[in-house]
Amino acid sequence: MNKPLLIIFATIALDAAGIGLIFPILPRLLAEVTHAGHIAPYIGIMTALYAAMQFICAPVLGLLSDRLGRRPVLLISLAGAAVNYVVMAFAPQLWMLLLGRAIAGVTSANVSVATAYITDISPEETRARRFGLLNAVFGLGFIVGPVLGGVLGDYWLRLPFIAAAVLNAGNFLLAWLVLPESRAPQQQQIRLAELNPLRPLRWAFSMKPLLPIICVFFILSATGEVYGTCWALWGHDSFGWNGLWIGLSLGMFGVCQTLVQACLPGPATRLFGERGAVLIGVGCACLALLVMAFARQGWIVFAIMPIFALGGIGVPALQALATRQVEKDRQGQFQGVLASVVSLASIIAPLAFSSLYFVVQQDWPGAIWLSVVVINAIALPLIVLGTRKAGKGEKAHESLLRGG
């Protein structure tokens, strides 16, 4: 594995650890700041605010990474994340927490720029495997981050934010000192009209072959938002978990996800094709969610984690399938568009899921997972129909590879 790839993976792992640190303690922090009995709506608002800022800025940062290079945009995002965690570490009021999340949303270009970076330095036939490794190291960060955040949060509620700020500062230094640029910046002048966040979406929607991929990303991103919004609340309400046990559950998921993403995306796409891997991943996630919805003891959640983690095998395949739909010089812009679509789903979904959780919290907290199963069940035929053309392109691509 080449040095730039190792560095970008290390950057993503540290970033994931910084994000995961705050998950176990965010409900308690909001309860302390707001003095409210039900804080699920506040979690939804904070998550949606982050996503709204990301929706506005991610396509712009993707375009800037095409014009200015991946490295400077990545450095800006890492510096902004460090500032965000410092603000949140000492925020005595809700508006300051919201400001911190807004800053994080503005600068959250890490994953989309990292994906474009890997696309720059990877041949087509290795992209699915490398995207799988990218998700694996992200999961590796989640092994350490939530567990450490739970331990630190039980000691002092603000300590995980300080640790996250230190991690992101170290992440910034690592990228600044040793990460090379992956592509020569374009010498074209940036026009203000190109910085309109809706412009890349208009470009994407004008490309008919991209629409199915964009729809699939939107659906899967919307259902994926429920975990960050409701996991800690559900663990506390259903099993009485404290910060440590919430962190351990997220860390266990990180272990399983790392193993799955490191070992299975390549074989899965070879055996079932990229579209088949996406469908199998959704099916595994639905099975795990059904078990979690009816679980009455916490150990069941840990037992079902391997199947739950299998739900991620289709994500690298979907990413690889998407990159083949766009020419090389537009990869950064396209990754920014996908990040924008993910953010749009992330604006709507947290508000919806947090409101739904508020309704079911007293009677049946696990019902929140059934709602995800229902959405995925409705989405399955859309995935089949929406990726049909991409699937044909995939077969043609494989035939060319065999012929070569």
Short mmCIF file of C-alpha atoms in Angstrom, two decimals:
data_model
loop_
_atom_site.label_atom_id
_atom_site.label_comp_id
_atom_site.label_asym_id
_atom_site.label_seq_id
_atom_site.Cartn_x
_atom_site.Cartn_y
_atom_site.Cartn_z
CA MET A 1 0.00 0.00 0.00
CA ASN A 2 1.43 3.39 -0.97
CA LYS A 3 2.27 6.13 1.50
CA PRO A 4 -0.46 8.65 0.52
CA LEU A 5 -3.10 5.96 0.95
CA LEU A 6 -1.82 5.11 4.43
CA ILE A 7 -1.86 8.77 5.39
CA ILE A 8 -5.41 9.37 4.16
CA PHE A 9 -6.58 6.26 6.00
CA ALA A 10 -4.89 7.46 9.20
CA THR A 11 -6.55 10.85 8.76
CA ILE A 12 -10.00 9.27 8.45
CA ALA A 13 -9.39 6.95 11.44
CA LEU A 14 -8.44 9.88 13.67
CA ASP A 15 -11.41 11.88 12.40
CA ALA A 16 -13.79 9.01 13.18
CA ALA A 17 -12.35 8.65 16.66
CA GLY A 18 -12.93 12.36 17.26
CA ILE A 19 -16.55 12.10 16.09
CA GLY A 20 -17.22 8.91 18.06
CA LEU A 21 -15.95 10.42 21.29
CA ILE A 22 -19.00 12.64 21.71
CA PHE A 23 -21.78 10.19 20.82
CA PRO A 24 -22.16 8.54 24.26
CA ILE A 25 -22.40 11.82 26.17
CA LEU A 26 -24.38 14.11 23.84
CA PRO A 27 -27.79 13.27 25.39
CA ARG A 28 -26.52 14.03 28.91
CA LEU A 29 -24.86 17.24 27.74
CA LEU A 30 -28.07 18.47 26.14
CA ALA A 31 -30.04 17.54 29.25
CA GLU A 32 -27.59 19.56 31.35
CA VAL A 33 -27.73 22.60 29.07
CA THR A 34 -31.46 22.63 28.24
CA HIS A 35 -32.84 21.25 31.56
CA ALA A 36 -35.48 19.48 29.45
CA GLY A 37 -37.05 16.15 30.29
CA HIS A 38 -37.11 14.94 26.67
CA ILE A 39 -34.03 15.80 24.67
CA ALA A 40 -34.67 13.69 21.55
CA PRO A 41 -35.93 16.74 19.59
CA TYR A 42 -32.79 18.69 20.53
CA ILE A 43 -30.58 15.89 19.22
CA GLY A 44 -32.59 15.97 16.00
CA ILE A 45 -32.18 19.74 15.72
CA MET A 46 -28.41 19.59 16.30
CA THR A 47 -27.98 16.80 13.77
CA ALA A 48 -30.13 18.58 11.20
CA LEU A 49 -28.23 21.86 11.67
CA TYR A 50 -24.93 20.07 11.05
CA ALA A 51 -26.38 18.48 7.93
CA ALA A 52 -27.87 21.76 6.67
CA MET A 53 -24.49 23.48 6.81
CA GLN A 54 -22.89 20.46 5.16
CA PHE A 55 -25.53 20.55 2.43
CA ILE A 56 -24.64 24.14 1.65
CA CYS A 57 -20.88 23.75 1.83
CA ALA A 58 -19.95 20.18 0.81
CA PRO A 59 -20.52 20.61 -2.97
CA VAL A 60 -18.63 23.90 -2.86
CA LEU A 61 -15.70 22.26 -1.08
CA GLY A 62 -15.78 19.39 -3.56
CA LEU A 63 -15.54 21.86 -6.45
CA LEU A 64 -12.77 23.76 -4.68
CA SER A 65 -10.86 20.51 -4.23
CA ASP A 66 -11.00 20.03 -8.02
CA ARG A 67 -9.71 23.55 -8.62
CA LEU A 68 -7.34 24.14 -5.67
CA GLY A 69 -6.36 20.55 -4.84
CA ARG A 70 -7.51 18.00 -2.26
CA ARG A 71 -4.88 18.84 0.35
CA PRO A 72 -5.77 22.48 1.22
CA VAL A 73 -9.50 21.70 1.46
CA LEU A 74 -8.81 18.74 3.72
CA LEU A 75 -6.59 20.89 5.96
CA ILE A 76 -9.28 23.55 6.28
CA SER A 77 -11.87 20.95 7.27
CA LEU A 78 -9.61 19.44 9.93
CA ALA A 79 -8.80 22.83 11.43
CA GLY A 80 -12.49 23.72 11.54
CA ALA A 81 -13.33 20.46 13.32
CA ALA A 82 -10.75 21.19 16.02
CA VAL A 83 -12.23 24.66 16.57
CA ASN A 84 -15.73 23.16 16.75
CA TYR A 85 -14.82 20.77 19.56
CA VAL A 86 -13.12 23.54 21.56
CA VAL A 87 -16.30 25.63 21.31
CA MET A 88 -18.47 22.70 22.39
CA ALA A 89 -16.14 21.79 25.27
CA PHE A 90 -16.79 25.09 27.02
CA ALA A 91 -20.30 25.94 25.79
CA PRO A 92 -22.54 26.85 28.75
CA GLN A 93 -25.66 27.48 26.65
CA LEU A 94 -27.56 25.74 23.90
CA TRP A 95 -26.89 28.42 21.28
CA MET A 96 -23.14 27.87 21.68
CA LEU A 97 -23.55 24.13 21.13
CA LEU A 98 -25.57 24.91 18.01
CA LEU A 99 -22.83 27.29 16.83
CA GLY A 100 -20.26 24.56 17.30
CA ARG A 101 -22.28 22.11 15.25
CA ALA A 102 -22.71 24.74 12.52
CA ILE A 103 -18.93 25.20 12.35
CA ALA A 104 -18.49 21.45 12.09
CA GLY A 105 -21.00 21.28 9.24
CA VAL A 106 -19.27 24.05 7.31
CA THR A 107 -15.90 22.29 7.43
CA SER A 108 -17.01 18.64 7.23
CA ALA A 109 -15.42 17.85 3.87
CA ASN A 110 -13.21 15.06 5.22
CA VAL A 111 -14.94 12.01 3.80
CA SER A 112 -15.92 13.44 0.40
CA VAL A 113 -12.45 14.88 -0.19
CA ALA A 114 -10.82 11.67 1.05
CA THR A 115 -13.00 9.67 -1.35
CA ALA A 116 -11.99 11.93 -4.25
CA TYR A 117 -8.35 11.60 -3.15
CA ILE A 118 -8.56 7.79 -3.26
CA THR A 119 -10.25 8.00 -6.66
CA ASP A 120 -7.34 10.12 -7.91
CA ILE A 121 -4.67 7.60 -6.92
CA SER A 122 -6.54 4.31 -7.52
CA PRO A 123 -7.14 2.33 -10.74
CA GLU A 124 -10.80 1.44 -11.31
CA GLU A 125 -10.33 -2.23 -10.49
CA THR A 126 -8.97 -1.45 -6.99
CA ARG A 127 -11.48 1.23 -5.96
CA ALA A 128 -14.11 -1.03 -4.37
CA ARG A 129 -11.46 -2.67 -2.19
CA ARG A 130 -9.92 0.65 -1.21
CA PHE A 131 -13.30 2.20 -0.46
CA GLY A 132 -13.92 -0.83 1.73
CA LEU A 133 -10.65 -0.18 3.54
CA LEU A 134 -11.65 3.48 3.92
CA ASN A 135 -14.87 2.42 5.64
CA ALA A 136 -12.89 -0.13 7.67
CA VAL A 137 -10.50 2.46 9.11
CA PHE A 138 -13.47 4.72 9.79
CA GLY A 139 -14.92 1.80 11.76
CA LEU A 140 -11.56 1.37 13.48
CA GLY A 141 -11.84 4.93 14.73
CA PHE A 142 -15.26 4.05 16.10
CA ILE A 143 -13.78 1.18 18.09
CA VAL A 144 -11.68 3.56 20.12
CA GLY A 145 -13.73 6.78 19.99
CA PRO A 146 -17.07 5.83 21.58
CA VAL A 147 -15.50 3.64 24.26
CA LEU A 148 -13.05 6.37 25.23
CA GLY A 149 -15.83 8.97 25.05
CA GLY A 150 -18.03 6.90 27.37
CA VAL A 151 -15.22 6.48 29.91
CA LEU A 152 -14.16 10.13 29.77
CA GLY A 153 -17.76 11.34 29.85
CA ASP A 154 -18.51 9.37 33.02
CA TYR A 155 -15.49 11.08 34.59
CA TRP A 156 -16.32 14.61 33.33
CA LEU A 157 -19.02 15.40 30.80
CA ARG A 158 -16.93 17.91 28.84
CA LEU A 159 -13.73 15.88 28.66
CA PRO A 160 -14.57 13.99 25.44
CA PHE A 161 -14.85 17.28 23.54
CA ILE A 162 -11.37 18.31 24.69
CA ALA A 163 -10.04 14.91 23.62
CA ALA A 164 -11.77 15.26 20.24
CA ALA A 165 -10.20 18.70 19.75
CA VAL A 166 -6.75 17.27 20.51
CA LEU A 167 -7.29 14.37 18.07
CA ASN A 168 -8.36 16.69 15.28
CA ALA A 169 -5.44 19.03 15.94
CA GLY A 170 -3.10 16.04 15.67
CA ASN A 171 -4.93 14.97 12.55
CA PHE A 172 -4.36 18.42 11.04
CA LEU A 173 -0.64 18.28 11.82
CA LEU A 174 -0.31 14.81 10.30
CA ALA A 175 -1.96 15.89 7.05
CA TRP A 176 -0.08 19.19 6.93
CA LEU A 177 3.33 17.62 7.43
CA VAL A 178 3.20 14.43 5.35
CA LEU A 179 0.14 14.30 3.06
CA PRO A 180 1.03 15.06 -0.59
CA GLU A 181 -1.37 16.53 -3.12
CA SER A 182 -3.09 13.90 -5.28
CA ARG A 183 -3.73 16.03 -8.38
CA ALA A 184 -2.45 19.19 -9.95
CA PRO A 185 -4.84 22.10 -9.24
CA GLN A 186 -6.72 23.36 -12.28
CA GLN A 187 -5.66 26.77 -13.51
CA GLN A 188 -9.20 27.93 -14.21
CA GLN A 189 -10.59 30.96 -12.43
CA ILE A 190 -13.35 30.20 -9.93
CA ARG A 191 -16.51 32.14 -10.73
CA LEU A 192 -18.89 33.09 -7.95
CA ALA A 193 -21.78 31.40 -9.78
CA GLU A 194 -19.95 28.08 -9.47
CA LEU A 195 -19.97 28.39 -5.67
CA ASN A 196 -23.77 28.27 -5.62
CA PRO A 197 -24.49 25.08 -3.61
CA LEU A 198 -27.48 24.27 -5.84
CA ARG A 199 -25.45 24.47 -9.06
CA PRO A 200 -23.77 21.05 -8.65
CA LEU A 201 -27.18 19.51 -7.97
CA ARG A 202 -28.54 21.01 -11.18
CA TRP A 203 -25.54 19.53 -12.98
CA ALA A 204 -26.18 16.12 -11.40
CA PHE A 205 -29.90 16.11 -12.20
CA SER A 206 -29.15 17.05 -15.80
CA MET A 207 -27.16 13.80 -16.10
CA LYS A 208 -29.90 11.17 -16.35
CA PRO A 209 -27.61 8.17 -15.70
CA LEU A 210 -26.64 9.68 -12.33
CA LEU A 211 -30.19 9.97 -10.98
CA PRO A 212 -30.61 6.31 -9.89
CA ILE A 213 -27.33 6.39 -7.97
CA ILE A 214 -28.26 9.67 -6.33
CA CYS A 215 -31.66 8.29 -5.27
CA VAL A 216 -30.08 5.19 -3.74
CA PHE A 217 -27.57 7.31 -1.81
CA PHE A 218 -30.41 9.49 -0.53
CA ILE A 219 -32.47 6.52 0.70
CA LEU A 220 -29.62 4.74 2.44
CA SER A 221 -28.34 7.97 3.96
CA ALA A 222 -31.77 8.86 5.36
CA THR A 223 -32.18 5.51 7.12
CA GLY A 224 -28.57 5.64 8.31
CA GLU A 225 -29.26 8.83 10.27
CA VAL A 226 -31.40 7.04 12.85
CA TYR A 227 -28.38 5.51 14.58
CA GLY A 228 -26.62 8.75 15.44
CA THR A 229 -29.93 10.30 16.49
CA CYS A 230 -31.46 7.55 18.61
CA TRP A 231 -28.82 4.95 19.58
CA ALA A 232 -27.72 6.49 22.89
CA LEU A 233 -31.30 7.35 23.89
CA TRP A 234 -32.53 3.86 22.99
CA GLY A 235 -29.70 2.16 24.89
CA HIS A 236 -30.47 4.16 28.01
CA ASP A 237 -34.24 3.78 27.80
CA SER A 238 -34.28 0.07 26.90
CA PHE A 239 -31.40 -1.31 28.97
CA GLY A 240 -30.37 1.45 31.38
CA TRP A 241 -26.97 1.81 29.69
CA ASN A 242 -24.63 4.51 31.00
CA GLY A 243 -22.02 6.29 28.90
CA LEU A 244 -19.57 3.38 29.19
CA TRP A 245 -22.04 0.76 27.90
CA ILE A 246 -23.22 3.02 25.10
CA GLY A 247 -19.59 3.50 24.14
CA LEU A 248 -18.89 -0.24 24.35
CA SER A 249 -21.85 -1.02 22.09
CA LEU A 250 -20.66 1.48 19.50
CA GLY A 251 -17.11 0.17 19.87
CA MET A 252 -18.31 -3.40 19.32
CA PHE A 253 -20.01 -2.27 16.16
CA GLY A 254 -16.75 -0.62 15.12
CA VAL A 255 -14.88 -3.92 15.59
CA CYS A 256 -17.39 -5.84 13.48
CA GLN A 257 -17.57 -3.14 10.84
CA THR A 258 -13.78 -2.97 10.56
CA LEU A 259 -13.51 -6.71 10.00
CA VAL A 260 -16.36 -6.72 7.48
CA GLN A 261 -15.15 -3.69 5.53
CA ALA A 262 -11.54 -4.85 5.48
CA CYS A 263 -12.26 -8.41 4.30
CA LEU A 264 -15.59 -8.71 2.51
CA PRO A 265 -16.33 -5.89 0.00
CA GLY A 266 -13.95 -7.24 -2.64
CA PRO A 267 -15.13 -10.88 -2.47
CA ALA A 268 -18.78 -9.78 -2.17
CA THR A 269 -18.64 -7.68 -5.34
CA ARG A 270 -16.88 -10.48 -7.23
CA LEU A 271 -19.46 -13.06 -6.15
CA PHE A 272 -22.67 -11.03 -6.31
CA GLY A 273 -21.79 -7.94 -8.34
CA GLU A 274 -21.92 -4.41 -7.04
CA ARG A 275 -25.72 -4.15 -7.14
CA GLY A 276 -26.08 -7.56 -5.47
CA ALA A 277 -23.75 -6.48 -2.68
CA VAL A 278 -25.90 -3.41 -2.04
CA LEU A 279 -29.07 -5.52 -1.78
CA ILE A 280 -27.45 -8.10 0.51
CA GLY A 281 -26.18 -5.32 2.76
CA VAL A 282 -29.65 -3.81 3.11
CA GLY A 283 -31.12 -7.24 3.86
CA CYS A 284 -28.60 -7.94 6.63
CA ALA A 285 -29.27 -4.55 8.20
CA CYS A 286 -33.03 -5.18 8.18
CA LEU A 287 -32.61 -8.57 9.86
CA ALA A 288 -30.49 -7.08 12.63
CA LEU A 289 -32.90 -4.19 13.13
CA LEU A 290 -35.83 -6.57 13.55
CA VAL A 291 -33.98 -8.38 16.33
CA MET A 292 -33.02 -5.10 17.99
CA ALA A 293 -36.59 -3.82 17.89
CA PHE A 294 -37.78 -6.72 20.07
CA ALA A 295 -34.66 -7.10 22.25
CA ARG A 296 -35.29 -6.95 25.98
CA GLN A 297 -31.74 -7.60 27.17
CA GLY A 298 -28.60 -5.72 26.21
CA TRP A 299 -26.50 -8.81 25.40
CA ILE A 300 -28.75 -9.49 22.39
CA VAL A 301 -27.55 -6.26 20.80
CA PHE A 302 -23.93 -7.38 21.11
CA ALA A 303 -24.79 -10.83 19.74
CA ILE A 304 -26.44 -9.40 16.61
CA MET A 305 -23.59 -6.97 15.85
CA PRO A 306 -21.83 -9.16 13.23
CA ILE A 307 -25.00 -9.38 11.12
CA PHE A 308 -25.63 -5.67 11.68
CA ALA A 309 -22.12 -4.87 10.42
CA LEU A 310 -22.71 -6.95 7.28
CA GLY A 311 -25.16 -4.24 6.29
CA GLY A 312 -22.16 -2.15 5.24
CA ILE A 313 -20.77 -4.45 2.56
CA GLY A 314 -22.76 -2.73 -0.15
CA VAL A 315 -21.53 0.80 0.55
CA PRO A 316 -18.07 0.40 -1.05
CA ALA A 317 -19.68 -1.33 -4.04
CA LEU A 318 -22.14 1.53 -4.42
CA GLN A 319 -19.31 4.07 -4.19
CA ALA A 320 -17.25 2.23 -6.81
CA LEU A 321 -20.28 1.91 -9.07
CA ALA A 322 -20.93 5.64 -8.74
CA THR A 323 -17.39 6.71 -9.64
CA ARG A 324 -17.62 4.98 -13.01
CA GLN A 325 -20.52 7.22 -14.01
CA VAL A 326 -18.42 10.41 -14.03
CA GLU A 327 -15.30 11.48 -15.92
CA LYS A 328 -12.03 11.84 -14.03
CA ASP A 329 -11.97 15.64 -13.92
CA ARG A 330 -15.41 15.76 -12.28
CA GLN A 331 -14.78 13.25 -9.45
CA GLY A 332 -14.36 15.90 -6.77
CA GLN A 333 -17.49 17.70 -7.92
CA PHE A 334 -19.46 14.45 -8.05
CA GLN A 335 -18.30 13.41 -4.58
CA GLY A 336 -19.39 16.84 -3.38
CA VAL A 337 -22.80 16.27 -4.96
CA LEU A 338 -23.15 12.92 -3.21
CA ALA A 339 -22.11 14.54 0.06
CA SER A 340 -24.76 17.20 -0.58
CA VAL A 341 -27.43 14.53 -1.19
CA VAL A 342 -26.35 12.74 2.00
CA SER A 343 -26.61 16.05 3.85
CA LEU A 344 -30.07 16.72 2.44
CA ALA A 345 -31.18 13.35 3.79
CA SER A 346 -29.43 14.19 7.04
CA ILE A 347 -31.47 17.38 7.40
CA ILE A 348 -34.81 15.64 7.01
CA ALA A 349 -34.17 12.27 8.67
CA PRO A 350 -32.94 13.36 12.15
CA LEU A 351 -35.92 15.65 12.62
CA ALA A 352 -38.30 12.88 11.54
CA PHE A 353 -36.66 10.09 13.55
CA SER A 354 -36.21 12.18 16.70
CA SER A 355 -39.88 13.20 16.54
CA LEU A 356 -40.91 9.57 16.04
CA TYR A 357 -38.71 8.46 18.93
CA PHE A 358 -40.34 11.08 21.15
CA VAL A 359 -43.71 9.44 20.33
CA VAL A 360 -42.64 5.83 20.99
CA GLN A 361 -40.11 6.47 23.76
CA GLN A 362 -42.38 5.69 26.70
CA ASP A 363 -44.21 2.66 25.32
CA TRP A 364 -41.74 0.92 22.99
CA PRO A 365 -38.34 2.52 22.25
CA GLY A 366 -37.41 -0.33 19.91
CA ALA A 367 -40.19 0.66 17.52
CA ILE A 368 -37.79 3.20 16.06
CA TRP A 369 -35.88 0.33 14.41
CA LEU A 370 -39.05 -1.04 12.84
CA SER A 371 -39.53 2.27 11.07
CA VAL A 372 -36.12 1.83 9.44
CA VAL A 373 -37.02 -1.71 8.34
CA VAL A 374 -40.22 -0.41 6.74
CA ILE A 375 -38.37 2.32 4.84
CA ASN A 376 -35.74 -0.14 3.65
CA ALA A 377 -38.44 -2.59 2.56
CA ILE A 378 -40.08 0.15 0.50
CA ALA A 379 -36.67 1.12 -0.88
CA LEU A 380 -35.58 -2.37 -2.00
CA PRO A 381 -37.52 -2.39 -5.30
CA LEU A 382 -36.38 1.17 -5.93
CA ILE A 383 -32.78 0.04 -5.50
CA VAL A 384 -33.32 -2.82 -7.95
CA LEU A 385 -34.94 -0.56 -10.56
CA GLY A 386 -32.74 2.43 -9.90
CA THR A 387 -29.44 0.60 -10.30
CA ARG A 388 -30.52 -1.56 -13.24
CA LYS A 389 -28.66 0.52 -15.82
CA ALA A 390 -25.63 0.72 -13.57
CA GLY A 391 -25.77 -3.04 -13.16
CA LYS A 392 -25.68 -3.50 -16.94
CA GLY A 393 -22.72 -1.17 -17.10
CA GLU A 394 -21.04 -3.20 -14.40
CA LYS A 395 -21.44 -6.42 -16.42
CA ALA A 396 -20.02 -4.74 -19.49
CA HIS A 397 -17.11 -3.47 -17.44
CA GLU A 398 -16.42 -6.97 -16.10
CA SER A 399 -16.56 -8.38 -19.64
CA LEU A 400 -13.99 -5.85 -20.78
CA LEU A 401 -11.74 -6.77 -17.88
CA ARG A 402 -12.01 -10.46 -18.71
CA GLY A 403 -11.39 -9.72 -22.38
CA GLY A 404 -8.28 -7.70 -21.50
#
